[in-house]
mmCIF file of C-alpha atoms in Angstrom:
data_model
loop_
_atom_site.group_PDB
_atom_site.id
_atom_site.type_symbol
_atom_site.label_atom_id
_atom_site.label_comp_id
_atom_site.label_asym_id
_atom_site.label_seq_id
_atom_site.Cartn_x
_atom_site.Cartn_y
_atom_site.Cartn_z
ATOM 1 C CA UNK A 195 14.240 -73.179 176.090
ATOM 2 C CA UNK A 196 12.912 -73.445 172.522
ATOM 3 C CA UNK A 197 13.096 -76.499 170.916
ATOM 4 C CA UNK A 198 13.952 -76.212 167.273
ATOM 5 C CA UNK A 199 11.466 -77.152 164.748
ATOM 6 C CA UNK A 200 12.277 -80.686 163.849
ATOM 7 C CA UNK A 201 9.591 -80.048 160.382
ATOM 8 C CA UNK A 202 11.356 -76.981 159.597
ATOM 9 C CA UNK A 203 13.149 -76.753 155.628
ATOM 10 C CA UNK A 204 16.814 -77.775 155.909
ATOM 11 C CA UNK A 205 18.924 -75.222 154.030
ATOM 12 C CA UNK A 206 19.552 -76.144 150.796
ATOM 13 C CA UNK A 207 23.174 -77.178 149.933
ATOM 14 C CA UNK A 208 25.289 -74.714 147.974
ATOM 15 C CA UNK A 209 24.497 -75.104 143.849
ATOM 16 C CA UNK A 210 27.571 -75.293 142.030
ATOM 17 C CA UNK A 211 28.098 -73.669 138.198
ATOM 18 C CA UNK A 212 27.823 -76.272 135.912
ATOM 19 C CA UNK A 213 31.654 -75.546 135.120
ATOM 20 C CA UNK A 214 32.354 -76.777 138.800
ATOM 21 C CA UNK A 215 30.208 -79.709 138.722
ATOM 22 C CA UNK A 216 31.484 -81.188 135.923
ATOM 23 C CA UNK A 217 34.946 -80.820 137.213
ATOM 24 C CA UNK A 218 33.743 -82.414 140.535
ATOM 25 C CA UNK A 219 32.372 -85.084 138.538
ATOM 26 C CA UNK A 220 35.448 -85.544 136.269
ATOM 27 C CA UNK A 221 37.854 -85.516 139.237
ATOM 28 C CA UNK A 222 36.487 -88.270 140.685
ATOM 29 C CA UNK A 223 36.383 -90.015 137.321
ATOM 30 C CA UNK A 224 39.741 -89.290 137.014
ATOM 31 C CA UNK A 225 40.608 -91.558 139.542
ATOM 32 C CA UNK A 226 39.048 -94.972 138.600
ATOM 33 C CA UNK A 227 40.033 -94.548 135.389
ATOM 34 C CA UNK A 228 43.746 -93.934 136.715
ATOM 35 C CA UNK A 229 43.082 -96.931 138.481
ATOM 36 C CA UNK A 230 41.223 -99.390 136.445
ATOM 37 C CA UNK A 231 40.450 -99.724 132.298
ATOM 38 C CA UNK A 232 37.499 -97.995 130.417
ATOM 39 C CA UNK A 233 35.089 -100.553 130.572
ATOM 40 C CA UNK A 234 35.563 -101.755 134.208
ATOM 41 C CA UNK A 235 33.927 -98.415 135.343
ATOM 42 C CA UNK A 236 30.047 -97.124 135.065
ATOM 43 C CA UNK A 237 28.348 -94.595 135.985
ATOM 44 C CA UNK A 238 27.305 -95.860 139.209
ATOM 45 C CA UNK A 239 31.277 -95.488 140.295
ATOM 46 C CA UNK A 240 31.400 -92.176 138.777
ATOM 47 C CA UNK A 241 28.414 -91.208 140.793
ATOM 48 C CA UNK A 242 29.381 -93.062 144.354
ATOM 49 C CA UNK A 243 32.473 -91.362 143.982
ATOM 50 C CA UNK A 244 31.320 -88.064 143.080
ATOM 51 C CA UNK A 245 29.006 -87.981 145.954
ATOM 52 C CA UNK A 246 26.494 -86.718 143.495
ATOM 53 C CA UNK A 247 23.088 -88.031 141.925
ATOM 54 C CA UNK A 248 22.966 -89.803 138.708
ATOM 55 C CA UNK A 249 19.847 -87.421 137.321
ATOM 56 C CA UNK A 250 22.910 -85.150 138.101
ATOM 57 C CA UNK A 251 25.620 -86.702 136.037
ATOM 58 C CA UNK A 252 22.984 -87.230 133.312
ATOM 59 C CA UNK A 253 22.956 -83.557 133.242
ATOM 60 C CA UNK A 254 26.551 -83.171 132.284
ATOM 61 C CA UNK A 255 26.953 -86.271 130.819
ATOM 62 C CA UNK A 256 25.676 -88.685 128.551
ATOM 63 C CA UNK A 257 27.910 -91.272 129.543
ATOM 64 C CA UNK A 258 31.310 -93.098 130.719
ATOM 65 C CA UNK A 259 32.739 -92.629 127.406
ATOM 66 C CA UNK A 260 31.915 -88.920 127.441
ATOM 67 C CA UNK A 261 33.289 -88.819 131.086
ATOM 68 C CA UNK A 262 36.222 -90.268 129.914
ATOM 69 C CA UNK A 263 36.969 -87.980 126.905
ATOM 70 C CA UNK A 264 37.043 -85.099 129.145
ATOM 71 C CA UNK A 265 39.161 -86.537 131.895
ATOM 72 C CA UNK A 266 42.108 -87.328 128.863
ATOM 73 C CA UNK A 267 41.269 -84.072 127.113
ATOM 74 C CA UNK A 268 43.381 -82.385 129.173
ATOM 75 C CA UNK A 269 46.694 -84.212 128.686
ATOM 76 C CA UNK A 270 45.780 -84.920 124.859
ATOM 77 C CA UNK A 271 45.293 -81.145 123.659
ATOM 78 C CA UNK A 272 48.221 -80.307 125.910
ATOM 79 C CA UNK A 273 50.388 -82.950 123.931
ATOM 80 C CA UNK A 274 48.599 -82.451 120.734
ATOM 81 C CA UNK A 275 49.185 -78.609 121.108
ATOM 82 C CA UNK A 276 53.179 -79.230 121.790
ATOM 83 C CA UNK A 277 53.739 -81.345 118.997
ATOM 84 C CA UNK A 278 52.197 -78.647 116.862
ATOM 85 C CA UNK A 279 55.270 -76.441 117.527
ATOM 86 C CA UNK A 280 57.409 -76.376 114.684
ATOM 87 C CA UNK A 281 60.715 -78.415 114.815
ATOM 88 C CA UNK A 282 63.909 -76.679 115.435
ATOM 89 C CA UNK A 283 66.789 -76.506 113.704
ATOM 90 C CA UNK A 284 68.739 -79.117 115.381
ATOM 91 C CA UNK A 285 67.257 -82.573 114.378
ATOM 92 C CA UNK A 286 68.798 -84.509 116.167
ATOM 93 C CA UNK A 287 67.490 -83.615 119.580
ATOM 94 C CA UNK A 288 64.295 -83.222 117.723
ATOM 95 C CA UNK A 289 63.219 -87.051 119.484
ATOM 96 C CA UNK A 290 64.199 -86.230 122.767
ATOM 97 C CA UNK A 291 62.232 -82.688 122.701
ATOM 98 C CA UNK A 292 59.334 -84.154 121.870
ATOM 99 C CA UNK A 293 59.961 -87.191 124.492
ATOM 100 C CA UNK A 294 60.609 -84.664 127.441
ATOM 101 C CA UNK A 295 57.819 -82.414 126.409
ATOM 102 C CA UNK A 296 55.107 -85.596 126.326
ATOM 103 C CA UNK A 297 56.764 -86.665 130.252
ATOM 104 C CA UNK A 298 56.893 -83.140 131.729
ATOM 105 C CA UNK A 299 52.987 -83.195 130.104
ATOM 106 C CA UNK A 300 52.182 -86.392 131.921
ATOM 107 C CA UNK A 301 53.708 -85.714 135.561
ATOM 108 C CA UNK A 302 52.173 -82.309 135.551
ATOM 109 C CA UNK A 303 48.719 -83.898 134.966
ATOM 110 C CA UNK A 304 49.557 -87.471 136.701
ATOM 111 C CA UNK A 305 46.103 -88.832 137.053
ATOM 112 C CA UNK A 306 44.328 -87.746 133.438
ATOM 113 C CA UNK A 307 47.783 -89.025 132.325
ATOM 114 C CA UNK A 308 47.505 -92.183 133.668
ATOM 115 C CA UNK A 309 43.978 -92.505 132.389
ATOM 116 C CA UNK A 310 44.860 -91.981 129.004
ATOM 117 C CA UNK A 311 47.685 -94.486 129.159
ATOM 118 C CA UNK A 312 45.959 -96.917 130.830
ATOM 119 C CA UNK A 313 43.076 -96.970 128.177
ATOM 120 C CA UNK A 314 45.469 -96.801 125.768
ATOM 121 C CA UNK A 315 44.411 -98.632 121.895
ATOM 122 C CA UNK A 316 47.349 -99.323 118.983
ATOM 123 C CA UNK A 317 46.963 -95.658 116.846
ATOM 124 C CA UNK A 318 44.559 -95.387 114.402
ATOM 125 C CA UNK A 319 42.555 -98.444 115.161
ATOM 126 C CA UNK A 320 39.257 -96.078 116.110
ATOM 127 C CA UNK A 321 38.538 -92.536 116.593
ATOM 128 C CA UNK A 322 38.854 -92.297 120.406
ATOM 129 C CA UNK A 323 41.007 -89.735 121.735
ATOM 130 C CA UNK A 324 43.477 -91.764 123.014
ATOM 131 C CA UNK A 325 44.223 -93.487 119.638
ATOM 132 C CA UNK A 326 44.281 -90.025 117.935
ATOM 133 C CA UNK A 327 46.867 -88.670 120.252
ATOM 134 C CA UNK A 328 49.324 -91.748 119.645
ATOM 135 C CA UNK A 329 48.418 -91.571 115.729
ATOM 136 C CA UNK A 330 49.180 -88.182 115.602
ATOM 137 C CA UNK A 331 52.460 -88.520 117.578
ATOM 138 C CA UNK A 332 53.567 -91.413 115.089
ATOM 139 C CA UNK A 333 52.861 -89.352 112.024
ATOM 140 C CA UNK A 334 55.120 -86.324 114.335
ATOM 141 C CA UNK A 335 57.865 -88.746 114.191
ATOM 142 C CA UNK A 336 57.444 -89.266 110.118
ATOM 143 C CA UNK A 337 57.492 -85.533 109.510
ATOM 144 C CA UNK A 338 60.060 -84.704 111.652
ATOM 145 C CA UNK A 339 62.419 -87.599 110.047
ATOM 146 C CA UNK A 340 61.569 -86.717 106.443
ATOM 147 C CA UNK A 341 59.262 -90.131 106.223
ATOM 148 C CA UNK A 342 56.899 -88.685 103.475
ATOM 149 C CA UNK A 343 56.032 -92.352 102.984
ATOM 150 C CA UNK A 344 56.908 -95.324 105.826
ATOM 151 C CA UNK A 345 57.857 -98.765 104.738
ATOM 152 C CA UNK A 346 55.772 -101.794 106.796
ATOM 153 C CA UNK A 347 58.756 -102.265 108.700
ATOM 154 C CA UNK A 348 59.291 -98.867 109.995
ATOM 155 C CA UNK A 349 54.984 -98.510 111.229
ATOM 156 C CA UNK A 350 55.598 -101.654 112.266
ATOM 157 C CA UNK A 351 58.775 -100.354 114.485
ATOM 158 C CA UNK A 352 57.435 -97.173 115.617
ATOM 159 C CA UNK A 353 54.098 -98.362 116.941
ATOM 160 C CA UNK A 354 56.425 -101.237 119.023
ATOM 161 C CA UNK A 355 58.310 -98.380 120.147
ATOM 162 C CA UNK A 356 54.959 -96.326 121.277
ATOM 163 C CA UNK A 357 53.583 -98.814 122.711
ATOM 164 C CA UNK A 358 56.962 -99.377 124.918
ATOM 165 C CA UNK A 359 56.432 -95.991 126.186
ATOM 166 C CA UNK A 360 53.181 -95.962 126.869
ATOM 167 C CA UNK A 361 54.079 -99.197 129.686
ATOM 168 C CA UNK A 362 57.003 -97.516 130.742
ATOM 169 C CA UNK A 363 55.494 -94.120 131.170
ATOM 170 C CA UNK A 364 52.292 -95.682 133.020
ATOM 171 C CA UNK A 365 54.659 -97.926 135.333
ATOM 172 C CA UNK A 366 56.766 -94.577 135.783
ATOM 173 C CA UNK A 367 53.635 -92.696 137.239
ATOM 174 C CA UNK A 368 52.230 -95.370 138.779
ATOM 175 C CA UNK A 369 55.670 -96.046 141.092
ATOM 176 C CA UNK A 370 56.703 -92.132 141.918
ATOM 177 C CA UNK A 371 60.081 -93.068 142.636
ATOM 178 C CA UNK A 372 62.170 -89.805 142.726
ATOM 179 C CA UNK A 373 65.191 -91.723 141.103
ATOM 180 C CA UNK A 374 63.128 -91.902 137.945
ATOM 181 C CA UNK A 375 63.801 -88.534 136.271
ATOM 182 C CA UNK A 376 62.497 -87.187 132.923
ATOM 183 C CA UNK A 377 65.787 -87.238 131.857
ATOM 184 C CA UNK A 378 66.164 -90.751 133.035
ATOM 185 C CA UNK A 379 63.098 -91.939 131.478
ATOM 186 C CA UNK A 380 63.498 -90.228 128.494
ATOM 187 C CA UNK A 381 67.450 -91.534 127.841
ATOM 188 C CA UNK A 382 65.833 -94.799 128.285
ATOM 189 C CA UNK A 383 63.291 -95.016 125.776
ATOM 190 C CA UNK A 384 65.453 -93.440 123.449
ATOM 191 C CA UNK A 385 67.848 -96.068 123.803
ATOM 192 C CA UNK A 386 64.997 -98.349 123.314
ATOM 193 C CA UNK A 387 63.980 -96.999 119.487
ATOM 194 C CA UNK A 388 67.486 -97.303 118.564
ATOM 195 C CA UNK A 389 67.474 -101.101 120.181
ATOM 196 C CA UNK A 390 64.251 -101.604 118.067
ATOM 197 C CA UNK A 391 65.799 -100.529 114.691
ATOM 198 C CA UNK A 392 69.442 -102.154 115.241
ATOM 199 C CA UNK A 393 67.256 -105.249 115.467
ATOM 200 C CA UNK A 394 65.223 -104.892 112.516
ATOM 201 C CA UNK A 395 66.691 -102.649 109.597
ATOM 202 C CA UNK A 396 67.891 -104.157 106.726
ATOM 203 C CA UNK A 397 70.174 -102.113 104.906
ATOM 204 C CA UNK A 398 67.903 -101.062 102.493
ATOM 205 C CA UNK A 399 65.464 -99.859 104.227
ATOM 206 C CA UNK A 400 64.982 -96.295 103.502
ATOM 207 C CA UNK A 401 62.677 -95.258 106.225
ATOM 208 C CA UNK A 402 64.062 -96.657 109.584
ATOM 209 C CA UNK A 403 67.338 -95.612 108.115
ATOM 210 C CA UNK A 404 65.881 -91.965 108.466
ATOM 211 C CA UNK A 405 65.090 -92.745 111.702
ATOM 212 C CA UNK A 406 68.388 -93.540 113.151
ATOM 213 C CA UNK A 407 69.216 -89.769 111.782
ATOM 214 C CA UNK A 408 66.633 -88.567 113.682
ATOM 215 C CA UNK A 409 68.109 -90.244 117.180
ATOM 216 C CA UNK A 410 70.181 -87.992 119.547
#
């Protein structure tokens, strides 16, 4: 019998499009950033996790911060896109549209989701894409509540409220109990706005006056 050539070239392993590779790289990403903040990850994770080299990831990447603006891309210009849409008629359930739309986004893209939430900074305080997305979703609420100018107290309310969904929504992923519906969720943060402004409007305060309108 012949023995096989022990010296002989291995086959090399498949070569992926770039487009595939960075998703395989990104996927795994995905994951510790689900699991962990930002800055508790490097590239050395990335790359153990990946199963890939880091000359590799270099390739794609330049680094974590560039990993993690693509992982979040994908729920962000989802959400970003949706809140684009023009209200309807009805303004009232103009809140909870908006609500159910950013949920349905999240559990349809659980782990990028989580990512984003997880890494989460108060809007506007830099230019990441997470603090873009919740800056652009508190100016949505403005606009769609006829806020051409917010008082103090009404930022000062909505970015409380924001911030209450981003922990809710997180621990909602995070648990995956089936008793937790959209609908559930979304009745409950809801609730929470109008708990937020019943405990801080004075009555002449235009602005989170408009907001109560713009409640279901």
């Amino acid at each position: 019998m012949t023995r096989p050539n022990q010296d002989a070239p291995r086959p090399a392993s498949r070569r992926l499009p770039p487009v595939e590779r960075m998703r395989q790289i990104t996927s795994a990403a995905a994951s510790l950033f689900a699991a962990t903040i930002l800055e508790n990850v490097t590239v050395a994770d990335i790359v153990k996790r990946a199963g890939v080299s880091r000359a590799l990831f270099y390739r794609h990447y330049s680094s974590v911060n560039e990993v993690f603006d693509s992982v979040v891309d994908l729920v962000a210009q989802d959400f970003l896109a949706r809140l684009e849409t023009e209200a309807s008629d009805d303004s009232e359930a103009e809140l909870d549209r908006v609500l159910r739309d950013f949920l349905n986004t999240c559990q349809a893209v659980r782990l990028p989701a989580r990512a984003l939430l997880r890494n989460s900074r108060l809007p506007g305080t830099d230019d990441s894409v997470v603090s873009q997305v919740f800056l652009r979703a508190e100016q949505e609420i403005y606009r769609r509540s006829g806020i051409d100018e917010p008082s103090k107290l009404a930022r000062l309310t909505v970015r409380t409220w924001l911030t209450c969904v981003e922990v809710q929504t997180l621990a909602w992923l995070d648990e995956e109990d089936p008793t937790e519906t959209v609908d559930v969720l979304s009745v409950r943060l809801t609730n929470t706005l109008r708990a937020l402004i019943d405990v801080t409007m004075p009555s002449d305060d235009d602005s989170l006056t408009a907001l109560v309108t713009y409640l279901p």
